[in-house]
Coordinates of C-alpha atoms in Angstrom, one line a residue:
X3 CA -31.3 10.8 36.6
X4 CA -30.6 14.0 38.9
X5 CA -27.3 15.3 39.3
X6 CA -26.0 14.6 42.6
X7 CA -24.1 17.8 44.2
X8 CA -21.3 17.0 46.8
X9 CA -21.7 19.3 49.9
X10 CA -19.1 20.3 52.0
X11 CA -18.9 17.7 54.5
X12 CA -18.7 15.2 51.2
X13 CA -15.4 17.3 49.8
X14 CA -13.4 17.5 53.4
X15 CA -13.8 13.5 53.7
X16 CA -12.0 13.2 50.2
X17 CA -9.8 15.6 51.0
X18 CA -8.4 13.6 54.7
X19 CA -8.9 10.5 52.6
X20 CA -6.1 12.7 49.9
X21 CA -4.2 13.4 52.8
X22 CA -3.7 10.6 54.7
X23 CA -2.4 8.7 51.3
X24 CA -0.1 11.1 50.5
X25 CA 1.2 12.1 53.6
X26 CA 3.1 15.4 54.7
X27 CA 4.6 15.6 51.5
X28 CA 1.8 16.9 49.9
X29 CA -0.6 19.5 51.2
X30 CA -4.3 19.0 50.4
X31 CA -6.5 22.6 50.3
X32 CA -10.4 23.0 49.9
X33 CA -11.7 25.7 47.9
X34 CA -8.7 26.9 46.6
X35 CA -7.9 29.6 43.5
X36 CA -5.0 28.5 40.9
X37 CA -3.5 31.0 38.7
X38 CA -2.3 30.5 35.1
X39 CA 1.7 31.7 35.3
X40 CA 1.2 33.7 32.1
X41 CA 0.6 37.4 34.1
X42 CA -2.1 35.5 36.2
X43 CA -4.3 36.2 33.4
X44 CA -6.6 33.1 34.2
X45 CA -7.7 32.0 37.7
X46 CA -10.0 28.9 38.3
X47 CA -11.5 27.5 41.8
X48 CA -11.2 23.8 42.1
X49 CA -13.0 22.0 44.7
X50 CA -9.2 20.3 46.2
X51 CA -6.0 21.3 45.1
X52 CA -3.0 19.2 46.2
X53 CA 0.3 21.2 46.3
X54 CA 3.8 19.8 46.3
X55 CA 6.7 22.0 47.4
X56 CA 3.7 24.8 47.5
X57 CA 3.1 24.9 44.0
X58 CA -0.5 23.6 42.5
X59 CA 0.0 20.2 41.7
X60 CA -2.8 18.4 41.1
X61 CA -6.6 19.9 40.9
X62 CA -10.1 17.9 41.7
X63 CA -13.7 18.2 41.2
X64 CA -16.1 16.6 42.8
X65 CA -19.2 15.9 40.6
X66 CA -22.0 14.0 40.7
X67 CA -22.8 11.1 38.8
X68 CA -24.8 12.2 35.6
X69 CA -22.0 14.2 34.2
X70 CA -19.8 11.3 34.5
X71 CA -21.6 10.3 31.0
X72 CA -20.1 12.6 28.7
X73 CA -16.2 12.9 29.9
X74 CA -15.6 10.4 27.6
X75 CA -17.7 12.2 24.9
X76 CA -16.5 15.6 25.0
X77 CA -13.1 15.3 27.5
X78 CA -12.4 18.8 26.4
X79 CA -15.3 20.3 28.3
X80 CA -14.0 18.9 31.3
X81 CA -10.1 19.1 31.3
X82 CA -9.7 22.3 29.9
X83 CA -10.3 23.7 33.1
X84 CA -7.2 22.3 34.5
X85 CA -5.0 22.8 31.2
X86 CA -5.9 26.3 31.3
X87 CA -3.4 27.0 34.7
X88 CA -1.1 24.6 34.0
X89 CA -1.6 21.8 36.4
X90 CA 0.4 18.8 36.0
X91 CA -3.0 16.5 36.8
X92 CA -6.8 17.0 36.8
X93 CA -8.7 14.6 38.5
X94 CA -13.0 14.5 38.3
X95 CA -14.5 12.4 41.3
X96 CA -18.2 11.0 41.1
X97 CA -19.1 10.3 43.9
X98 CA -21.6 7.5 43.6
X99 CA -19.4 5.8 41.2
X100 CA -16.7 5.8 43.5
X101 CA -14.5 6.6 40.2
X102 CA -11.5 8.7 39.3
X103 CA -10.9 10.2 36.0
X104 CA -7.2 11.5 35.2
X105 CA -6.2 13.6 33.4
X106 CA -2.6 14.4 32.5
X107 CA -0.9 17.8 31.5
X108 CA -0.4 17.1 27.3
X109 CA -3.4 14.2 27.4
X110 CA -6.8 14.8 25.5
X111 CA -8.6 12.5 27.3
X112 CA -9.2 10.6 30.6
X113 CA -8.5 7.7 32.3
X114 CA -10.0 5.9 35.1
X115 CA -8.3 5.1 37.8
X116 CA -9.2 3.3 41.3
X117 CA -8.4 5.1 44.5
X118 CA -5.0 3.0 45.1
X119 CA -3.7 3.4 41.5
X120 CA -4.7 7.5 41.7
X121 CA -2.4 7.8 44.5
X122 CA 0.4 6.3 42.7
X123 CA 0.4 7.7 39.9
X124 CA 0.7 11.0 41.8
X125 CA 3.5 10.2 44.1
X126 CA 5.6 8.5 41.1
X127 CA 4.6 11.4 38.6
X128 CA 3.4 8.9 36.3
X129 CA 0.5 8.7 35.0
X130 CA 0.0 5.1 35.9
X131 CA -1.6 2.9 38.9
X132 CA -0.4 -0.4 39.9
X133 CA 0.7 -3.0 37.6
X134 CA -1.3 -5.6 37.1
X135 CA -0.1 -8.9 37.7
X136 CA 0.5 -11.2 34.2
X137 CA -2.1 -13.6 35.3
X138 CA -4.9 -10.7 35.4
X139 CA -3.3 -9.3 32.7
X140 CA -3.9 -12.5 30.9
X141 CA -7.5 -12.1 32.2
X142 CA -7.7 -9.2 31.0
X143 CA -6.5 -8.7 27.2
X144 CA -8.1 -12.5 26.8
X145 CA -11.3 -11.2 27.5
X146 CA -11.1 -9.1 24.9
X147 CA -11.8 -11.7 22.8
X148 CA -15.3 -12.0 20.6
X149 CA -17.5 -14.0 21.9
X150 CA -17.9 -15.7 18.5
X151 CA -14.1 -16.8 18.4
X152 CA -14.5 -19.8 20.9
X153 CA -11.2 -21.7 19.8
X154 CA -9.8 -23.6 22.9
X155 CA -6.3 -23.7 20.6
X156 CA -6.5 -20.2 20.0
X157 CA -7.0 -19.1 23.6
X158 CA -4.8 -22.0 24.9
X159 CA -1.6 -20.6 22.6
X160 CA -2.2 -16.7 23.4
X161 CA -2.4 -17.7 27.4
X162 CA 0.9 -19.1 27.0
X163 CA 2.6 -15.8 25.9
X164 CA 1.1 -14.4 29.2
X165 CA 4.3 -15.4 31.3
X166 CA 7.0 -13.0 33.8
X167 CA 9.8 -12.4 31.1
X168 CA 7.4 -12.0 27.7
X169 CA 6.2 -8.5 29.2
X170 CA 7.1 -5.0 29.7
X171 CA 6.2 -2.6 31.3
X172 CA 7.1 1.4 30.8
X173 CA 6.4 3.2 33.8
X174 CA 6.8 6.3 32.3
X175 CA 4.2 5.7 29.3
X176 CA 1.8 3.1 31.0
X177 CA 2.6 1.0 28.0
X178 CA 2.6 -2.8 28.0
X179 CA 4.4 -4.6 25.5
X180 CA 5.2 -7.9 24.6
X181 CA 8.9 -8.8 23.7
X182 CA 9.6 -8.7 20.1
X183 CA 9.3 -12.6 19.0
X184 CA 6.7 -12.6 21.7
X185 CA 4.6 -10.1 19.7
X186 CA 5.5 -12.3 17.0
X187 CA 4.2 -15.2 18.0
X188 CA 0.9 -13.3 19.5
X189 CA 0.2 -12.0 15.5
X190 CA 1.2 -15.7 14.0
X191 CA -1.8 -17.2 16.5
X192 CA -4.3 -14.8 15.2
X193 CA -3.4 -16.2 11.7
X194 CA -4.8 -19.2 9.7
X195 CA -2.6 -22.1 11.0
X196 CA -1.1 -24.5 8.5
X197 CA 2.1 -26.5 8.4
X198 CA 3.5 -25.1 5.0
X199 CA 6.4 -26.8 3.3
X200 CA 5.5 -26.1 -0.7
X201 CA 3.8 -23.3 -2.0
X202 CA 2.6 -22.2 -5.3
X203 CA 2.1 -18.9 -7.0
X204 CA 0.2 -17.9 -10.5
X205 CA 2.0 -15.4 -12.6
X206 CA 2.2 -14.2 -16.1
X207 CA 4.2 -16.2 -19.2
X208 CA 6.0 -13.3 -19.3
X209 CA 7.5 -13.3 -15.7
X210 CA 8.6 -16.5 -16.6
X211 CA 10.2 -15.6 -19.0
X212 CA 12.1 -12.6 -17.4
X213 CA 12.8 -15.3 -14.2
X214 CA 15.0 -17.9 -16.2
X215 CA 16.3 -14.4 -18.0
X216 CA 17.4 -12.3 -15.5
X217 CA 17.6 -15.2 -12.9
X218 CA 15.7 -13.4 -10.1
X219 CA 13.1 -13.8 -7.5
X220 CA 10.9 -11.0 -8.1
X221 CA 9.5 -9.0 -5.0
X222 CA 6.7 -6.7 -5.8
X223 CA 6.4 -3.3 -3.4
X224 CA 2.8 -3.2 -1.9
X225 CA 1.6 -0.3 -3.6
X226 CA 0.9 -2.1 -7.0
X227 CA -1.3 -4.8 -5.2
X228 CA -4.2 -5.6 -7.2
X229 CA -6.7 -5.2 -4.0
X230 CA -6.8 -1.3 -4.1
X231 CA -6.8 -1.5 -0.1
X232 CA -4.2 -3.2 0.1
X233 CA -2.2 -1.0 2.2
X234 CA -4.6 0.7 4.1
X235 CA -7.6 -2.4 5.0
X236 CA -6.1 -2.9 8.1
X237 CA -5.1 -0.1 9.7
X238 CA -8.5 1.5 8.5
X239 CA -10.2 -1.2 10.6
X240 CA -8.3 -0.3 13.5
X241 CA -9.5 3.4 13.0
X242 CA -5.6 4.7 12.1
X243 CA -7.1 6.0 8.7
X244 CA -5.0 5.1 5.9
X245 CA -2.6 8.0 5.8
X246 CA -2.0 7.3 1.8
X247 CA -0.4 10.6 0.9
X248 CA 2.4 10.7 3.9
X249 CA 5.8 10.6 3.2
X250 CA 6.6 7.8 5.6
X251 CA 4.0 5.3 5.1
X252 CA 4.7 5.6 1.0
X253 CA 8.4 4.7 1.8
X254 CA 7.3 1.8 4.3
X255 CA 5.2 0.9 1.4
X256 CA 8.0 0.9 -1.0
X257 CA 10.3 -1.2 1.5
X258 CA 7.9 -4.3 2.1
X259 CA 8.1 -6.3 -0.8
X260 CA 5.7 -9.8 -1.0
X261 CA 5.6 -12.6 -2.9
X262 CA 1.8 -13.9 -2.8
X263 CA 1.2 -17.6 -3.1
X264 CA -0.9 -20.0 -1.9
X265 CA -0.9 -23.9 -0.6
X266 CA 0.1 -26.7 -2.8
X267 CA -3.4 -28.0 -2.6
X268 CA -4.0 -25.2 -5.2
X269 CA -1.2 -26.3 -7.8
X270 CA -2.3 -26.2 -11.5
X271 CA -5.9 -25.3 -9.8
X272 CA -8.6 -23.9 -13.0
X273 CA -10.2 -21.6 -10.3
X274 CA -6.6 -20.1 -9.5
X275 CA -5.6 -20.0 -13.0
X276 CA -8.7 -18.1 -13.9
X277 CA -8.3 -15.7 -11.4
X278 CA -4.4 -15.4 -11.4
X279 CA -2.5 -17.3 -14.0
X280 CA -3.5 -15.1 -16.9
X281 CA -6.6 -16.6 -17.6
X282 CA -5.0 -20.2 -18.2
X283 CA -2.3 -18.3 -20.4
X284 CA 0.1 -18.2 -17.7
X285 CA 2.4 -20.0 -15.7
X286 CA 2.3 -21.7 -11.7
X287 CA 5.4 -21.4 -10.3
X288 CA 6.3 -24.6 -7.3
X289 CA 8.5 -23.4 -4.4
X290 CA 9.6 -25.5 -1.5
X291 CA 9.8 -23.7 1.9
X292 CA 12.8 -23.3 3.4
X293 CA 11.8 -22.9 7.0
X294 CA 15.3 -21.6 8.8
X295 CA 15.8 -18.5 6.5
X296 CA 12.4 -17.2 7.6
X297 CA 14.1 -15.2 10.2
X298 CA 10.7 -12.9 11.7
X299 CA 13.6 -9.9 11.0
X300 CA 13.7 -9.4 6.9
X301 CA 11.5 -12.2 5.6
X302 CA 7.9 -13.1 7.4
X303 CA 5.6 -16.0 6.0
X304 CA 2.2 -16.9 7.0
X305 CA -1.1 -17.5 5.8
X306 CA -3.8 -14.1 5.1
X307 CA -6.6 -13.3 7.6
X308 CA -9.7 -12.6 5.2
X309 CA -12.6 -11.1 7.3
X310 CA -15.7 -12.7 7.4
X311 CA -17.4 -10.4 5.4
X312 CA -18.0 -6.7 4.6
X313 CA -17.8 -5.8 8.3
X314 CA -16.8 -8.9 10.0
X315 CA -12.9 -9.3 10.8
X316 CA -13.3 -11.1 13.8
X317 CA -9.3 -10.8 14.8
X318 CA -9.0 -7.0 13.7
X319 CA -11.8 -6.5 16.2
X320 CA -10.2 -8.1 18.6
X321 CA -6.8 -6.2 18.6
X322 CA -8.9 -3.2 18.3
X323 CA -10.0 -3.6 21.6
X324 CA -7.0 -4.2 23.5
X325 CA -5.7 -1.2 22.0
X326 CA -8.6 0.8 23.7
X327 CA -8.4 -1.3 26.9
X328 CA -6.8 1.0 29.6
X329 CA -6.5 -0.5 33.3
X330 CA -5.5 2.3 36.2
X331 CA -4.0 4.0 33.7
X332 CA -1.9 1.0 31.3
X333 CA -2.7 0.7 27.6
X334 CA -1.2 -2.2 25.5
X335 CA 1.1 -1.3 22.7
X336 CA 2.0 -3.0 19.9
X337 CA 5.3 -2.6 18.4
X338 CA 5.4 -4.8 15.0
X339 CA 1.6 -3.7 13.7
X340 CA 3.5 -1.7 11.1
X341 CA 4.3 -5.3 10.2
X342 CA 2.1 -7.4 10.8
X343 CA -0.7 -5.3 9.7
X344 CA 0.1 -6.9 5.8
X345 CA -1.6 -10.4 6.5
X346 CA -4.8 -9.4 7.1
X347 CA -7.5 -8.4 4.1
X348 CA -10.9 -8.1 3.4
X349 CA -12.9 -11.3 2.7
X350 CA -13.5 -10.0 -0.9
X351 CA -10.3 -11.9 -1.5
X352 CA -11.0 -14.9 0.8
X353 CA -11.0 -17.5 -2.1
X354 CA -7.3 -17.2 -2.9
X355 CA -6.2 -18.4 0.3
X356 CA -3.1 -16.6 0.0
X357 CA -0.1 -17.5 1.8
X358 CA 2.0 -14.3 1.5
X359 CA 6.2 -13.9 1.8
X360 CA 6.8 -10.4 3.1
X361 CA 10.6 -8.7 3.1
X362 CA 11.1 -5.9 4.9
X363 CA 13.9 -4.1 3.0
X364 CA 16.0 -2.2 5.2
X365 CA 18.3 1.0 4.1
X366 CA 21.7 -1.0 4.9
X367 CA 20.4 -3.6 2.6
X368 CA 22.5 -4.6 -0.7
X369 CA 19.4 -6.4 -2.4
X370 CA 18.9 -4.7 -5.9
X371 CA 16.0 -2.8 -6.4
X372 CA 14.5 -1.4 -9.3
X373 CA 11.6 0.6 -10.3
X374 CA 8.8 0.2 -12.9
X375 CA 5.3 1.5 -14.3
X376 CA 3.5 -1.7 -13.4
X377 CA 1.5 -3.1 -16.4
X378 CA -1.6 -4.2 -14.6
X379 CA -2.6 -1.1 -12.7
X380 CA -0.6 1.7 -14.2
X381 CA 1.5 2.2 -11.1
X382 CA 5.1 3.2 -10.6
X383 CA 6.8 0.7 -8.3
X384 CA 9.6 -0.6 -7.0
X385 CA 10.8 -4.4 -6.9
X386 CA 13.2 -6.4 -5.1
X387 CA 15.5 -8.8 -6.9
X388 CA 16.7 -11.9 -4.8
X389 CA 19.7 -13.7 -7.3
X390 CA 18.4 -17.1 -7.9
X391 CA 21.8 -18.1 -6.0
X392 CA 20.7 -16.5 -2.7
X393 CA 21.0 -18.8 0.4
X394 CA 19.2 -16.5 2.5
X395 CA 16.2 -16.5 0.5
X396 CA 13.6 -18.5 2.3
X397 CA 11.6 -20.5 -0.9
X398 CA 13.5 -22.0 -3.5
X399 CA 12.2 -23.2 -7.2
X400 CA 11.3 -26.5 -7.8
X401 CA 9.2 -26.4 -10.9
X402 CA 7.0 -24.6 -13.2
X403 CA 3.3 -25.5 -15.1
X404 CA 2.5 -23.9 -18.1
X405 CA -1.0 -23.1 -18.4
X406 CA -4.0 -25.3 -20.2
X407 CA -4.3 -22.1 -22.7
X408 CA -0.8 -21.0 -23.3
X409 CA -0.6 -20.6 -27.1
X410 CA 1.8 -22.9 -28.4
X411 CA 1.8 -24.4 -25.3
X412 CA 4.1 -27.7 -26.3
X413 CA 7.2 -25.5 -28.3
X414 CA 7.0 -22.9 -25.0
X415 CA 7.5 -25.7 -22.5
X416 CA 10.2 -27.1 -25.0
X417 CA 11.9 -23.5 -25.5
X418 CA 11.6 -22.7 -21.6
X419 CA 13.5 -26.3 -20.3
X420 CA 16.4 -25.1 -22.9
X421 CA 16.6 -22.2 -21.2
X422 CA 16.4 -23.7 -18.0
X423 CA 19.7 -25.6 -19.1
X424 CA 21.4 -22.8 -19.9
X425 CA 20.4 -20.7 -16.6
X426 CA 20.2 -23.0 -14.4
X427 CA 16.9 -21.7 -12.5
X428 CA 14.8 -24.9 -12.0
X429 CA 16.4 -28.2 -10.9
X430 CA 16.1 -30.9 -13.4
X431 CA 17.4 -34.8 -13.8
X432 CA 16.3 -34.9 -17.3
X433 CA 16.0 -31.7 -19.4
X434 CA 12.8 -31.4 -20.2
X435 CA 11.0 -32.0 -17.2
X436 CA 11.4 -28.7 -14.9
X437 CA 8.7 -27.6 -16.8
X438 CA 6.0 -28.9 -17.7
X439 CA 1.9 -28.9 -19.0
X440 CA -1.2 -28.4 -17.2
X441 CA -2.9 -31.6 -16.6
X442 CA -6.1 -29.5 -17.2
X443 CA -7.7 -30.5 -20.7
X444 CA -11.3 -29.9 -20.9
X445 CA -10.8 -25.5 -20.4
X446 CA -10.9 -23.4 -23.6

């Protein structure tokens, strides 16, 4: 495909198109040399240059449409031109695509911009066009669904969020955001959906032991999660990296706390016991949800996204590409990820169906936390202790199953109501009936 060179007659009808936007304002020049201010030690010719107050401004070059290809390859070939004397703006033209590329003082990359949106974004000094309206920006994000998630719910319930009032828009950033329970709501439609009002979750004998002891919820930090990318999976999907080794993400790490369980369909389940009640040894702990206290502020419960396999995650890929969807110049920006970003896994852990309770321990908060070397996985961690007594705290114990292999199964369950009596952890109308035996015989 030839390049196609702009003559001279082609670069003064974009520059009276330039000037006739912008008006007397701005002055518009063919041809012209720009100086870097350090001693004038660079100088480079750009094919327009658009002054304002008689200072360089803005600079353009008109190219043809082949090279047009690799500005979003290599954007450093082509705006280092303009970086090197300091322009506020570099803008390539192609001609037969009838497409701008901007490029902003700071920026290591382009954008593309119609004609409208480019004159904007230079009389506002923004680097942004127009703002879309929210039913085009509905169109737009919407579409950025895969093609093999065709869920009329699921495209019904994100449609609604697209309404005046849920969106915002920073002039000064081209960012678009949703309201914060608005961005709430847009990650809880992405997830598995489920009316939950009783959970379950599969634990050692031990931690029952130390529950009716110490007479604590116990919240686990994420960094001693058994899945090894458990911090990481999501935002490495996304192409963030993991960013393991940072002091900030290791203390975001060690102030979300979860509590993993799963539906009520899976109480005193043999596959779940196998996998997570200590090979039948342990214990399956019954929670009722209490709905109110879930609060979308400290505590945030909802059912995992698993993937659909190794690399398959059909809703990771499809916030992936609204954040690389730019429109003259807006980008969509997500302000909860750093949340929301801990209900979705890889499909290696599909089968456990987890249903996971996240708190997100701020530094004014006067929950106890403590720190061990985790057992399982040789980890230093911290934990979050929630007094059985707590109001706020958004599950609340109902019973307990001691598993089909406990060794002396019948004198533990006896042993473990007593001390239910005493500490007063488990509700009970009769004594000995908190806790009780696996209905499971036939597993040895």
């Amino acid at each position: 495909m030839s390049i196609i060179i702009p003559d001279t007659e082609d670069i003064e009808k974009l520059q009276k198109r330039f000037s006739e936007a912008l008006g007397d304002e701005y002055q518009v020049e063919m041809y012209t040399e720009v100086s870097s201010s350090f001693f004038f030690s660079k100088k480079n010719v750009f094919d327009l240059v658009i002054f304002r107050n008689n200072i360089p401004f803005v600079g353009i070059e008109y190219k043809g449409f082949a090279r047009s290809i690799h500005i979003g390859l290599k954007p450093e070939w082509f705006y280092s031109k303009f970086q090197e004397v300091n322009l506020r703006y570099g803008i390539y033209y192609f001609g037969k695509e009838n497409q701008f590329y901007l490029w902003t003082k700071g920026e290591y990359r382009f954008q593309v911009f119609d004609f409208a949106s480019i004159i904007n974004a230079i009389k506002q000094d923004v680097p942004v066009g127009e703002r879309l309206c929210v039913d085009e920006l509905a169109v737009e994000i919407l579409g950025c669904l895969p093609d093999s998630i065709d869920e009329v719910e699921l495209h019904n319930n994100l449609d609604k969020l697209f309404v005046e009032g849920n969106i915002i828009f920073n002039d000064s950033t081209g960012d678009i955001e949703f309201k914060r329970n608005i961005e709430d709501s847009f990650f809880k439609a992405l997830l598995p959906q489920m009316n939950v009002s009783k959970v379950c979750r599969y634990t050692s004998l031990n931690n029952l032991f130390l529950l009716l002891e110490g007479r604590h919820h116990c919240l686990c930090s994420l960094t001693c999660m058994n899945d090894i990318g458990e911090t990481s999976y999501a935002d490495n999907w996304l192409g963030y990296g993991a960013y393991a080794e940072t002091y900030t993400t290791i203390k975001d790490n060690n102030n979300s706390y979860i509590l993993s369980c799963c539906a009520s369909n899976k109480i005193d389940d043999l596959t779940m016991w196998r996998l997570y009640g200590q090979n039948a040894m342990g214990t399956c702990l019954v929670y009722d949800v209490k709905e109110e206290f879930i609060d979308n502020d400290s505590f945030f419960f909802a059912p995992i996204s698993y993937g659909q396999s190794e690399n398959k995650h059909e809703e990771l890929d499809f916030i992936r590409k609204i954040l690389r969807w730019k429109k003259n110049g807006w980008k969509f920006k997500f302000n909860r990820w750093h949340i929301w970003k801990h209900f979705f896994k890889s499909y290696l852990f599909k089968d456990e169906q987890e249903i996971r309770l996240l708190y997100i321990r701020s530094e004014k908060s006067d929950i106890e936390r403590k720190w061990i070397m985790d057992s399982s996985n040789s980890i230093a961690s911290s934990l979050c202790l929630f007094e059985i007594g707590n109001s706020n705290f958004p599950l609340s114990l109902s019973s307990a199953i001691i598993g089909p292999k406990c060794p002396q199964q019948a004198s533990n369950i006896a042993q473990f109501n007593y001390m239910n009596v005493q500490q007063e952890v488990f509700p009970f109308k009769r004594w000995n009936k908190a806790i009780t035996a696996s209905k499971i015989n036939d597993y040895r």
